[in-house]
């Protein structure tokens, strides 16, 4: 983990209440897809954890949804503004266990960390399928970007206004896979858990205090004792989770 001052390079709306922010600065602390940053905002006591969508040697792409005062404040920021950011938090996904035909399952703002994961898996020669779940067509983002990487992409919407009508589980029968990775709300996880037939990894969305394991505010029960989502996670393996 490193702390630094990062410069906003761009901050654009890409779907309903969804923004893509690119910040420039040191990325050397990022070691795996699925890690996150923690952003300090003026006037806010707690930092805002945002998953890393992508990164290169000197910039980080973040995709976030406006759900409260903090993210609304972020959406109003402009190129050139500065941010105090903790970078390289969490464990990220372990791609060494992916098998040859991994399935990536993302729900809403759980989609962004899967993008870098998809890129790394395809670079590693894997045949990747992706299911992206949203409420409606206005919420859909990054379908084209995943397809541009070479993944087979399925999109579901709860209201049927785009792609397959229903939830991510309604598309899972279309895919042959030997391992899965997922990120999204816990209600989606519980539905996925009922039908998956392979090992896999879940990346949990959780409200956090410190973001680096000091406060124990985001701990959860596993077969190996309590684990901190921010430090020991956010990624947990299917076999260790107590639902």
mmCIF file of C-alpha atoms in Angstrom:
data_model
loop_
_atom_site.group_PDB
_atom_site.id
_atom_site.type_symbol
_atom_site.label_atom_id
_atom_site.label_comp_id
_atom_site.label_asym_id
_atom_site.label_seq_id
_atom_site.Cartn_x
_atom_site.Cartn_y
_atom_site.Cartn_z
ATOM 1 C CA UNK A 1 0.000 0.000 0.000
ATOM 2 C CA UNK A 2 1.182 3.511 -0.806
ATOM 3 C CA UNK A 3 -0.304 6.937 -0.141
ATOM 4 C CA UNK A 4 0.075 9.793 -2.570
ATOM 5 C CA UNK A 5 -1.425 12.830 -4.220
ATOM 6 C CA UNK A 6 -2.941 11.931 -7.587
ATOM 7 C CA UNK A 7 -4.097 14.229 -10.382
ATOM 8 C CA UNK A 8 -7.479 13.722 -12.033
ATOM 9 C CA UNK A 9 -6.895 13.316 -15.775
ATOM 10 C CA UNK A 10 -10.550 12.857 -16.726
ATOM 11 C CA UNK A 11 -13.919 12.287 -15.056
ATOM 12 C CA UNK A 12 -16.782 11.406 -17.398
ATOM 13 C CA UNK A 13 -20.304 10.038 -17.072
ATOM 14 C CA UNK A 14 -20.630 6.727 -18.950
ATOM 15 C CA UNK A 15 -24.080 5.446 -17.868
ATOM 16 C CA UNK A 16 -26.881 6.382 -15.483
ATOM 17 C CA UNK A 17 -25.158 7.603 -12.282
ATOM 18 C CA UNK A 18 -21.932 5.866 -13.414
ATOM 19 C CA UNK A 19 -18.662 7.792 -13.845
ATOM 20 C CA UNK A 20 -15.249 6.844 -15.156
ATOM 21 C CA UNK A 21 -12.369 8.698 -13.506
ATOM 22 C CA UNK A 22 -8.740 8.366 -14.564
ATOM 23 C CA UNK A 23 -6.136 9.559 -12.085
ATOM 24 C CA UNK A 24 -2.430 9.996 -12.715
ATOM 25 C CA UNK A 25 0.282 8.934 -10.294
ATOM 26 C CA UNK A 26 2.286 6.042 -8.871
ATOM 27 C CA UNK A 27 0.794 2.597 -9.563
ATOM 28 C CA UNK A 28 3.676 0.464 -8.282
ATOM 29 C CA UNK A 29 1.690 -0.774 -5.247
ATOM 30 C CA UNK A 30 -0.901 -2.525 -7.454
ATOM 31 C CA UNK A 31 -0.075 -6.217 -7.614
ATOM 32 C CA UNK A 32 -3.273 -8.013 -8.700
ATOM 33 C CA UNK A 33 -6.609 -7.384 -10.437
ATOM 34 C CA UNK A 34 -9.412 -6.822 -7.946
ATOM 35 C CA UNK A 35 -7.525 -4.527 -5.581
ATOM 36 C CA UNK A 36 -8.934 -1.125 -4.666
ATOM 37 C CA UNK A 37 -8.019 2.435 -3.727
ATOM 38 C CA UNK A 38 -9.285 4.538 -0.817
ATOM 39 C CA UNK A 39 -9.925 8.202 -1.580
ATOM 40 C CA UNK A 40 -9.895 11.075 0.895
ATOM 41 C CA UNK A 41 -12.549 13.698 0.198
ATOM 42 C CA UNK A 42 -12.711 17.182 1.646
ATOM 43 C CA UNK A 43 -15.225 17.414 4.478
ATOM 44 C CA UNK A 44 -15.692 13.630 4.758
ATOM 45 C CA UNK A 45 -14.452 11.689 7.783
ATOM 46 C CA UNK A 46 -14.054 8.306 6.062
ATOM 47 C CA UNK A 47 -12.264 7.643 2.807
ATOM 48 C CA UNK A 48 -14.212 6.165 -0.127
ATOM 49 C CA UNK A 49 -13.103 2.699 -1.305
ATOM 50 C CA UNK A 50 -13.281 2.330 -5.106
ATOM 51 C CA UNK A 51 -12.236 -0.787 -7.013
ATOM 52 C CA UNK A 52 -9.528 -0.515 -9.642
ATOM 53 C CA UNK A 53 -10.897 -1.060 -13.136
ATOM 54 C CA UNK A 54 -7.565 -0.830 -14.960
ATOM 55 C CA UNK A 55 -4.124 0.710 -14.662
ATOM 56 C CA UNK A 56 -0.852 1.271 -16.481
ATOM 57 C CA UNK A 57 2.549 2.523 -15.414
ATOM 58 C CA UNK A 58 1.315 5.994 -14.459
ATOM 59 C CA UNK A 59 -2.499 6.045 -14.306
ATOM 60 C CA UNK A 60 -5.445 4.276 -12.674
ATOM 61 C CA UNK A 61 -8.958 3.915 -14.098
ATOM 62 C CA UNK A 62 -11.786 3.993 -11.550
ATOM 63 C CA UNK A 63 -15.485 3.464 -12.261
ATOM 64 C CA UNK A 64 -17.926 4.457 -9.541
ATOM 65 C CA UNK A 65 -21.628 5.008 -9.006
ATOM 66 C CA UNK A 66 -23.094 8.125 -7.413
ATOM 67 C CA UNK A 67 -24.936 6.779 -4.374
ATOM 68 C CA UNK A 68 -24.340 9.453 -1.722
ATOM 69 C CA UNK A 69 -22.652 12.690 -0.842
ATOM 70 C CA UNK A 70 -19.105 11.405 -1.249
ATOM 71 C CA UNK A 71 -19.488 9.950 -4.731
ATOM 72 C CA UNK A 72 -21.593 12.956 -5.763
ATOM 73 C CA UNK A 73 -18.680 15.140 -4.700
ATOM 74 C CA UNK A 74 -16.363 12.986 -6.816
ATOM 75 C CA UNK A 75 -18.634 13.317 -9.849
ATOM 76 C CA UNK A 76 -18.263 17.105 -9.749
ATOM 77 C CA UNK A 77 -14.458 17.045 -9.814
ATOM 78 C CA UNK A 78 -12.572 18.200 -12.898
ATOM 79 C CA UNK A 79 -9.368 17.325 -14.709
ATOM 80 C CA UNK A 80 -6.466 18.869 -12.848
ATOM 81 C CA UNK A 81 -7.994 18.475 -9.380
ATOM 82 C CA UNK A 82 -5.895 16.628 -6.799
ATOM 83 C CA UNK A 83 -6.829 13.632 -4.652
ATOM 84 C CA UNK A 84 -5.185 12.040 -1.606
ATOM 85 C CA UNK A 85 -5.340 8.311 -2.386
ATOM 86 C CA UNK A 86 -4.294 5.066 -0.714
ATOM 87 C CA UNK A 87 -3.370 2.641 -3.514
ATOM 88 C CA UNK A 88 -2.931 -1.125 -3.711
ATOM 89 C CA UNK A 89 -5.373 -2.161 -0.980
ATOM 90 C CA UNK A 90 -6.802 -5.657 -0.622
ATOM 91 C CA UNK A 91 -5.601 -8.999 -1.920
ATOM 92 C CA UNK A 92 -7.117 -9.090 -5.416
ATOM 93 C CA UNK A 93 -7.955 -12.149 -7.505
ATOM 94 C CA UNK A 94 -5.648 -15.148 -7.734
ATOM 95 C CA UNK A 95 -5.592 -15.861 -11.470
ATOM 96 C CA UNK A 96 -3.347 -18.922 -11.098
ATOM 97 C CA UNK A 97 -6.456 -20.971 -10.216
ATOM 98 C CA UNK A 98 -8.528 -19.850 -13.197
ATOM 99 C CA UNK A 99 -8.593 -23.008 -15.291
ATOM 100 C CA UNK A 100 -8.751 -22.705 -19.079
ATOM 101 C CA UNK A 101 -12.319 -21.420 -19.519
ATOM 102 C CA UNK A 102 -13.071 -19.049 -16.632
ATOM 103 C CA UNK A 103 -16.409 -17.292 -16.224
ATOM 104 C CA UNK A 104 -16.513 -13.724 -14.899
ATOM 105 C CA UNK A 105 -19.795 -12.590 -13.314
ATOM 106 C CA UNK A 106 -20.347 -8.923 -12.475
ATOM 107 C CA UNK A 107 -23.360 -7.133 -11.055
ATOM 108 C CA UNK A 108 -23.657 -3.337 -11.364
ATOM 109 C CA UNK A 109 -20.656 -1.603 -9.825
ATOM 110 C CA UNK A 110 -19.146 -5.059 -9.340
ATOM 111 C CA UNK A 111 -18.297 -4.990 -13.050
ATOM 112 C CA UNK A 112 -15.214 -2.673 -13.034
ATOM 113 C CA UNK A 113 -12.638 -4.888 -11.246
ATOM 114 C CA UNK A 114 -13.477 -7.718 -13.634
ATOM 115 C CA UNK A 115 -12.169 -5.685 -16.568
ATOM 116 C CA UNK A 116 -8.512 -5.848 -15.556
ATOM 117 C CA UNK A 117 -9.029 -9.451 -14.481
ATOM 118 C CA UNK A 118 -10.391 -10.247 -17.946
ATOM 119 C CA UNK A 119 -7.453 -8.496 -19.605
ATOM 120 C CA UNK A 120 -4.911 -10.452 -17.545
ATOM 121 C CA UNK A 121 -6.662 -13.795 -18.132
ATOM 122 C CA UNK A 122 -6.829 -13.268 -21.891
ATOM 123 C CA UNK A 123 -3.168 -12.231 -21.958
ATOM 124 C CA UNK A 124 -2.523 -15.532 -20.182
ATOM 125 C CA UNK A 125 -4.216 -17.418 -23.016
ATOM 126 C CA UNK A 126 -7.523 -18.182 -21.285
ATOM 127 C CA UNK A 127 -10.875 -18.470 -23.077
ATOM 128 C CA UNK A 128 -12.950 -16.003 -21.034
ATOM 129 C CA UNK A 129 -16.719 -15.609 -20.842
ATOM 130 C CA UNK A 130 -18.282 -12.634 -19.056
ATOM 131 C CA UNK A 131 -21.794 -12.078 -17.708
ATOM 132 C CA UNK A 132 -22.690 -8.486 -16.843
ATOM 133 C CA UNK A 133 -25.880 -7.867 -14.872
ATOM 134 C CA UNK A 134 -27.740 -4.552 -14.676
ATOM 135 C CA UNK A 135 -31.200 -3.253 -13.819
ATOM 136 C CA UNK A 136 -31.955 -1.697 -17.220
ATOM 137 C CA UNK A 137 -30.407 -0.555 -20.503
ATOM 138 C CA UNK A 138 -29.595 2.864 -19.027
ATOM 139 C CA UNK A 139 -27.280 1.192 -16.518
ATOM 140 C CA UNK A 140 -25.226 -0.874 -18.987
ATOM 141 C CA UNK A 141 -21.548 -0.040 -19.339
ATOM 142 C CA UNK A 142 -18.305 -1.639 -20.548
ATOM 143 C CA UNK A 143 -19.921 -4.319 -22.735
ATOM 144 C CA UNK A 144 -17.939 -3.135 -25.759
ATOM 145 C CA UNK A 145 -14.732 -2.848 -23.756
ATOM 146 C CA UNK A 146 -14.923 -6.479 -22.615
ATOM 147 C CA UNK A 147 -15.684 -7.612 -26.159
ATOM 148 C CA UNK A 148 -12.708 -5.625 -27.450
ATOM 149 C CA UNK A 149 -10.472 -7.699 -25.163
ATOM 150 C CA UNK A 150 -11.739 -10.855 -26.882
ATOM 151 C CA UNK A 151 -14.168 -12.127 -24.252
ATOM 152 C CA UNK A 152 -17.561 -13.662 -24.983
ATOM 153 C CA UNK A 153 -19.985 -11.252 -23.306
ATOM 154 C CA UNK A 154 -23.563 -11.803 -22.096
ATOM 155 C CA UNK A 155 -25.598 -8.903 -20.691
ATOM 156 C CA UNK A 156 -28.679 -9.317 -18.515
ATOM 157 C CA UNK A 157 -31.128 -6.646 -17.407
ATOM 158 C CA UNK A 158 -33.796 -7.136 -14.773
ATOM 159 C CA UNK A 159 -36.419 -5.334 -16.868
ATOM 160 C CA UNK A 160 -35.438 -6.945 -20.184
ATOM 161 C CA UNK A 161 -34.648 -3.628 -21.869
ATOM 162 C CA UNK A 162 -31.236 -4.886 -23.035
ATOM 163 C CA UNK A 163 -29.781 -8.340 -23.589
ATOM 164 C CA UNK A 164 -31.183 -11.306 -21.676
ATOM 165 C CA UNK A 165 -34.144 -10.539 -19.429
ATOM 166 C CA UNK A 166 -33.459 -11.494 -15.846
ATOM 167 C CA UNK A 167 -30.410 -11.784 -13.632
ATOM 168 C CA UNK A 168 -26.854 -13.047 -14.108
ATOM 169 C CA UNK A 169 -27.979 -16.530 -13.085
ATOM 170 C CA UNK A 170 -30.334 -16.593 -16.086
ATOM 171 C CA UNK A 171 -27.322 -16.427 -18.418
ATOM 172 C CA UNK A 172 -25.080 -18.894 -16.623
ATOM 173 C CA UNK A 173 -26.674 -21.879 -18.338
ATOM 174 C CA UNK A 174 -25.395 -20.513 -21.663
ATOM 175 C CA UNK A 175 -21.751 -20.863 -20.641
ATOM 176 C CA UNK A 176 -19.344 -23.780 -20.287
ATOM 177 C CA UNK A 177 -16.751 -22.913 -17.651
ATOM 178 C CA UNK A 178 -14.261 -24.622 -15.348
ATOM 179 C CA UNK A 179 -13.791 -21.816 -12.799
ATOM 180 C CA UNK A 180 -15.556 -18.570 -11.906
ATOM 181 C CA UNK A 181 -14.751 -15.098 -10.578
ATOM 182 C CA UNK A 182 -17.452 -12.713 -9.421
ATOM 183 C CA UNK A 183 -18.006 -9.281 -7.904
ATOM 184 C CA UNK A 184 -21.274 -7.657 -6.922
ATOM 185 C CA UNK A 185 -23.904 -7.471 -4.186
ATOM 186 C CA UNK A 186 -24.272 -10.310 -1.709
ATOM 187 C CA UNK A 187 -27.809 -11.103 -2.876
ATOM 188 C CA UNK A 188 -26.298 -11.902 -6.287
ATOM 189 C CA UNK A 189 -23.609 -14.046 -4.659
ATOM 190 C CA UNK A 190 -26.198 -16.143 -2.854
ATOM 191 C CA UNK A 191 -28.052 -16.772 -6.116
ATOM 192 C CA UNK A 192 -24.821 -17.656 -7.933
ATOM 193 C CA UNK A 193 -23.741 -19.986 -5.119
ATOM 194 C CA UNK A 194 -26.878 -22.081 -5.579
ATOM 195 C CA UNK A 195 -26.057 -23.012 -9.179
ATOM 196 C CA UNK A 196 -22.277 -22.888 -9.704
ATOM 197 C CA UNK A 197 -20.614 -26.270 -10.042
ATOM 198 C CA UNK A 198 -16.921 -25.322 -9.882
ATOM 199 C CA UNK A 199 -14.517 -23.615 -7.531
ATOM 200 C CA UNK A 200 -14.325 -19.847 -7.701
ATOM 201 C CA UNK A 201 -13.614 -16.526 -6.040
ATOM 202 C CA UNK A 202 -16.040 -13.919 -4.670
ATOM 203 C CA UNK A 203 -15.031 -10.263 -4.324
ATOM 204 C CA UNK A 204 -17.174 -8.654 -1.621
ATOM 205 C CA UNK A 205 -18.522 -5.108 -1.585
ATOM 206 C CA UNK A 206 -18.428 -3.811 1.973
ATOM 207 C CA UNK A 207 -18.597 -0.541 3.882
ATOM 208 C CA UNK A 208 -15.175 0.105 5.397
ATOM 209 C CA UNK A 209 -13.684 2.211 8.148
ATOM 210 C CA UNK A 210 -9.938 2.350 7.612
ATOM 211 C CA UNK A 211 -9.565 0.240 4.458
ATOM 212 C CA UNK A 212 -6.335 -1.478 5.511
ATOM 213 C CA UNK A 213 -7.202 -3.827 8.372
ATOM 214 C CA UNK A 214 -6.716 -1.703 11.470
ATOM 215 C CA UNK A 215 -10.296 -1.222 12.671
ATOM 216 C CA UNK A 216 -11.885 -4.686 12.077
ATOM 217 C CA UNK A 217 -15.054 -2.902 10.939
ATOM 218 C CA UNK A 218 -15.567 -5.068 7.866
ATOM 219 C CA UNK A 219 -14.776 -8.536 9.212
ATOM 220 C CA UNK A 220 -16.723 -11.591 8.097
ATOM 221 C CA UNK A 221 -16.919 -15.235 9.185
ATOM 222 C CA UNK A 222 -15.074 -17.910 7.243
ATOM 223 C CA UNK A 223 -14.178 -21.530 7.919
ATOM 224 C CA UNK A 224 -10.775 -20.253 9.029
ATOM 225 C CA UNK A 225 -12.037 -17.593 11.435
ATOM 226 C CA UNK A 226 -12.937 -13.957 10.950
ATOM 227 C CA UNK A 227 -11.368 -12.251 7.935
ATOM 228 C CA UNK A 228 -11.226 -8.551 7.183
ATOM 229 C CA UNK A 229 -12.750 -7.740 3.787
ATOM 230 C CA UNK A 230 -10.408 -4.781 3.305
ATOM 231 C CA UNK A 231 -7.186 -6.607 4.219
ATOM 232 C CA UNK A 232 -7.693 -10.371 3.920
ATOM 233 C CA UNK A 233 -10.165 -9.766 1.088
ATOM 234 C CA UNK A 234 -12.065 -8.386 -0.684
ATOM 235 C CA UNK A 235 -11.590 -11.666 -2.556
ATOM 236 C CA UNK A 236 -12.469 -14.902 -0.751
ATOM 237 C CA UNK A 237 -12.480 -18.409 -2.189
ATOM 238 C CA UNK A 238 -15.786 -20.210 -2.496
ATOM 239 C CA UNK A 239 -14.742 -23.085 -0.245
ATOM 240 C CA UNK A 240 -13.934 -20.880 2.756
ATOM 241 C CA UNK A 241 -17.090 -18.743 2.872
ATOM 242 C CA UNK A 242 -19.768 -19.296 5.513
ATOM 243 C CA UNK A 243 -23.009 -17.961 4.037
#
